[in-house]
Short mmCIF file of C-alpha atoms in Angstrom, two decimals:
data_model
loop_
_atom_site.label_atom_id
_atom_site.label_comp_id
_atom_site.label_asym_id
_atom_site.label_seq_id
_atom_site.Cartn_x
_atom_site.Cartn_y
_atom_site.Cartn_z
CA UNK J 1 22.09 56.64 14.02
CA UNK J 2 21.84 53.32 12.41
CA UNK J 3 17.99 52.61 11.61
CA UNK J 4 16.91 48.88 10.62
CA UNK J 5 14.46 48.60 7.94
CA UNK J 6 12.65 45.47 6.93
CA UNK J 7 10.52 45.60 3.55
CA UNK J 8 7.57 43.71 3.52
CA UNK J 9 8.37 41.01 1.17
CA UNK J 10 10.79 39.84 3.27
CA UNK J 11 8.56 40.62 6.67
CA UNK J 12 5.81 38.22 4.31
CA UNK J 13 8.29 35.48 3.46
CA UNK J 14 9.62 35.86 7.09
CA UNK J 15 6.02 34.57 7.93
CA UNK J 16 5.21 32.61 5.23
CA UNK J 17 7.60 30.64 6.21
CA UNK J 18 6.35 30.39 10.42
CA UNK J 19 3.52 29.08 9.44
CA UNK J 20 4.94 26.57 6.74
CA UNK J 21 6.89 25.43 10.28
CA UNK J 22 4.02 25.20 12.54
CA UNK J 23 1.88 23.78 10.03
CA UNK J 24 5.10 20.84 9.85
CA UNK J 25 4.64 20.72 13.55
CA UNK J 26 1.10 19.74 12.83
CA UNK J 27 1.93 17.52 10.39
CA UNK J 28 4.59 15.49 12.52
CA UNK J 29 2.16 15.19 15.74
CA UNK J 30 -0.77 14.03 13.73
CA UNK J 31 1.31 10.88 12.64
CA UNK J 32 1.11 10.25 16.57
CA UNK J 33 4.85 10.51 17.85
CA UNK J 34 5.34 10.79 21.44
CA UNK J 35 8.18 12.96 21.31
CA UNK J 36 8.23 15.70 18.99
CA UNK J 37 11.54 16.32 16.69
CA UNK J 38 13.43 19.41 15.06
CA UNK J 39 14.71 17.63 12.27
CA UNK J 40 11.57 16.26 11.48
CA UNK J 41 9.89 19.30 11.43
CA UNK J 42 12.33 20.97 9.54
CA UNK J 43 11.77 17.54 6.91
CA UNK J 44 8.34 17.82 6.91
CA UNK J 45 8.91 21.95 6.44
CA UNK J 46 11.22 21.75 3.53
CA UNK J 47 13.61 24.20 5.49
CA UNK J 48 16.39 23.24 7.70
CA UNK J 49 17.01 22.59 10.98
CA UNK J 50 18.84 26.28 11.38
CA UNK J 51 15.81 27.45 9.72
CA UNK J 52 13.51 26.16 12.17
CA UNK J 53 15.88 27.51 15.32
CA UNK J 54 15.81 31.02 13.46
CA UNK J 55 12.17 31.12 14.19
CA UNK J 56 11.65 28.93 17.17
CA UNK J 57 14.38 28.55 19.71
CA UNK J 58 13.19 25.71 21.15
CA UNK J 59 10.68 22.53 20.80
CA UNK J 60 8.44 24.00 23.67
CA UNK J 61 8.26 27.10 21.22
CA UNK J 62 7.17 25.00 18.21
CA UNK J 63 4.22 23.51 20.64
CA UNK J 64 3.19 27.20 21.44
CA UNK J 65 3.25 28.43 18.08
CA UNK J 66 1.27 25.00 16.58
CA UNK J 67 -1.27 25.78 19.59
CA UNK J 68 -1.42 30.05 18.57
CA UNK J 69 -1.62 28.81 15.04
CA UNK J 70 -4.73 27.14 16.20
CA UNK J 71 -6.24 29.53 18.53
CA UNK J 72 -5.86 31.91 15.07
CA UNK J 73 -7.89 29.26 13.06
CA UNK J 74 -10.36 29.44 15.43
CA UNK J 75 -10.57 32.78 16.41
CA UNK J 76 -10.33 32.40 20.27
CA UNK J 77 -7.55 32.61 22.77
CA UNK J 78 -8.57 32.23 26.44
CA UNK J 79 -6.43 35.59 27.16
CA UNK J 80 -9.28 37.48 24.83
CA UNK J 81 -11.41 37.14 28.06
CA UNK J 82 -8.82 39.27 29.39
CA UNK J 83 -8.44 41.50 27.02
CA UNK J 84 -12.20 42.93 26.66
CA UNK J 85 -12.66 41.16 23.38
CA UNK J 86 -16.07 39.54 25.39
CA UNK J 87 -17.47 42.05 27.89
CA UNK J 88 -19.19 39.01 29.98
CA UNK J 89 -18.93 35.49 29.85
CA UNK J 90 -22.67 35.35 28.34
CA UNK J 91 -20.84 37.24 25.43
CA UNK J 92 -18.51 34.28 25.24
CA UNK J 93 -20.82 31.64 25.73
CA UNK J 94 -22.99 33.55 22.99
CA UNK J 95 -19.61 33.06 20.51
CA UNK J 96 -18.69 29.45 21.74
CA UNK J 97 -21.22 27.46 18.53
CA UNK J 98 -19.37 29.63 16.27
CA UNK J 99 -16.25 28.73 17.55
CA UNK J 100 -16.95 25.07 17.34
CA UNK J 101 -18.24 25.54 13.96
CA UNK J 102 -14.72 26.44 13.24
CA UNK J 103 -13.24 23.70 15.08
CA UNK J 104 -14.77 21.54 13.06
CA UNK J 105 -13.74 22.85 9.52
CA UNK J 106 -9.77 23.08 10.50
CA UNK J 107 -8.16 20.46 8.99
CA UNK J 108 -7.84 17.10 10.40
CA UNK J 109 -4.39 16.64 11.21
CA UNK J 110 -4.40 20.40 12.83
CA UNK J 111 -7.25 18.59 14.74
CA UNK J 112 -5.30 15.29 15.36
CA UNK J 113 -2.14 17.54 16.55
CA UNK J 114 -3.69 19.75 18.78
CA UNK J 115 -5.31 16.40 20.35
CA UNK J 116 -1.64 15.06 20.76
CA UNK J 117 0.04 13.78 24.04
CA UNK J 118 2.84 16.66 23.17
CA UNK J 119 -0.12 19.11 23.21
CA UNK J 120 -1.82 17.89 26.14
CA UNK J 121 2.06 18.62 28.29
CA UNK J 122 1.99 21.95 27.15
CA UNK J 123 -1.66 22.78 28.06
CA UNK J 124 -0.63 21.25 31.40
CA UNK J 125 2.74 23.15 31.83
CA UNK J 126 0.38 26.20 30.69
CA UNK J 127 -3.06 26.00 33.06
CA UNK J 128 -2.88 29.20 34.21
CA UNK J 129 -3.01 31.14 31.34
CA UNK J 130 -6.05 29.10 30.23
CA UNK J 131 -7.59 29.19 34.02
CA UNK J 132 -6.35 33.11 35.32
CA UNK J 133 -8.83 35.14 32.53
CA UNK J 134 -12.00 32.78 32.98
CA UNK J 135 -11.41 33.27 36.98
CA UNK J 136 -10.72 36.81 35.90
CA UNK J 137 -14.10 36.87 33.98
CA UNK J 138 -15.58 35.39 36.42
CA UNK J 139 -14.96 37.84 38.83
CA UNK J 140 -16.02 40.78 36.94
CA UNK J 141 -19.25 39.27 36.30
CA UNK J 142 -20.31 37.72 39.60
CA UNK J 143 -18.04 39.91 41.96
CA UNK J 144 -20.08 38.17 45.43
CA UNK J 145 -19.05 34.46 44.03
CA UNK J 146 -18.13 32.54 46.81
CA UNK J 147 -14.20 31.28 45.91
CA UNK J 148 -15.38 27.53 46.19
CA UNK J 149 -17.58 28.24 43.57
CA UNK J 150 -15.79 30.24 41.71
CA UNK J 151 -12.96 27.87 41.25
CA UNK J 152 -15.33 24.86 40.73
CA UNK J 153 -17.07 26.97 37.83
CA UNK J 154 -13.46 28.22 35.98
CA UNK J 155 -12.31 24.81 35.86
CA UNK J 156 -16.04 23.32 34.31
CA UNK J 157 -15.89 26.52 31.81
CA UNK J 158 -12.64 25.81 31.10
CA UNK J 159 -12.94 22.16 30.18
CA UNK J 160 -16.66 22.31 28.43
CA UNK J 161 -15.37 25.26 26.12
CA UNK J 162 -12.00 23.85 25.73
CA UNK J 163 -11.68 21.56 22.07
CA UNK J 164 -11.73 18.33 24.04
CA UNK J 165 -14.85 19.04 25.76
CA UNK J 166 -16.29 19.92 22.74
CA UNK J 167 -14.68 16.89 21.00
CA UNK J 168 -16.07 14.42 23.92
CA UNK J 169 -19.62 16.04 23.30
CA UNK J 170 -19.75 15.80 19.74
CA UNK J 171 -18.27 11.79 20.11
CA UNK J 172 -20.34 10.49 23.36
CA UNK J 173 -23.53 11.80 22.21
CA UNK J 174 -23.43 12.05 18.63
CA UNK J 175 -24.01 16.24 18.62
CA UNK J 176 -22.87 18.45 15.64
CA UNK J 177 -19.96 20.97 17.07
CA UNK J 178 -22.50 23.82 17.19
CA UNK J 179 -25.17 21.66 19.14
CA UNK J 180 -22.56 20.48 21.70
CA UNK J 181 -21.61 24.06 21.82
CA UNK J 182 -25.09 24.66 22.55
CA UNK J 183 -25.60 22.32 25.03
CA UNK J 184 -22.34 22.87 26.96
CA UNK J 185 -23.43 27.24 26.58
CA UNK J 186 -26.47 26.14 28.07
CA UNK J 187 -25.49 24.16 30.91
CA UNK J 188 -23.01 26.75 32.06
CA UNK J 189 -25.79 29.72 31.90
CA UNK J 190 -28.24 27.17 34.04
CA UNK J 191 -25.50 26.82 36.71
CA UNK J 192 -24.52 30.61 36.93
CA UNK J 193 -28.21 31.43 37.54
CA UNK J 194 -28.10 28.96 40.61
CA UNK J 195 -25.50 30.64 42.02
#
């Protein structure tokens, strides 16, 4: 029996040089392109193009790993709702300043990417896994929710916590990250005691 062995260097340079990718990805959608481009990742990487298809096979893969890359940074993925990292959705709401605080120290052209027209058509081609765990959440915690409301609710959670409602807070009003955070964990904790 054949067994495959990978040492841990090479497992380390093997991601060492993912994020060196994604963080080219970033790079290239920050200078504002509309469409984005292997071989100008791979320029901006310092690899080449085979390089880049040995990690990612395709550009809709690059997208998903610049957008996990950020989700890392900022230490929240919508599918931890799922995954019991938050028991409620007070418990998220609770976490959301923090995670704005964080938002706001990534680096700006992580912050200019992930703002990106080529970000915005995969979040679109990619609602439900943003939208299914709030609903989910939702559910757990207010099991007699009326499904009008319920859906109306997800898709305000979903964009006041996302980083462009966030973003639109902290430019329309002139609010920190964390105090928009506030505000927005706030608002959503008035509404769910109305319903």
């Amino acid at each position: 029996m054949r067994r495959t062995y990978v040492s841990p260097l090479r497992r380390g340079q093997y991601e060492a040089t993912r994020v060196q990718i994604v963080e080219a990805v970033a790079r290239v959608l920050a200078r504002g392109v509309t469409e984005l481009s292997v071989p100008a990742v791979a320029e901006e990487a310092g690899v080449s193009v085979a390089t880049v298809y040995r990690h990612f096979q395709s550009k809709q893969e690059l997208v998903a790993g610049l957008h996990r890359h950020y989700a890392d940074a900022i230490d929240a993925h919508p599918s931890d709702l799922s995954t019991g990292r938050w028991g409620s959705i007070d418990e998220v709401l609770d976490d959301l300043p923090k995670a704005a605080e964080r938002m706001a120290r990534l680096e700006p052209g992580l912050r200019a990417a992930i703002a990106s027209g080529v970000v915005d058509e995969f979040r679109r081609e990619h609602r439900a896994e943003r939208l299914e765990p709030i609903e989910d959440a939702l559910r757990r915690d207010r099991p007699n929710l009326h499904s009008d409301d319920l859906r109306k609710l997800r898709d305000l959670i979903a964009v006041l916590c996302s980083s462009p409602g966030v973003g639109a807070f902290e430019l329309l009003t002139g609010a920190s990250p964390e105090e928009a955070a506030a505000t927005v964990a706030w608002a959503i904790r008035r509404l769910l005691r109305t319903l």
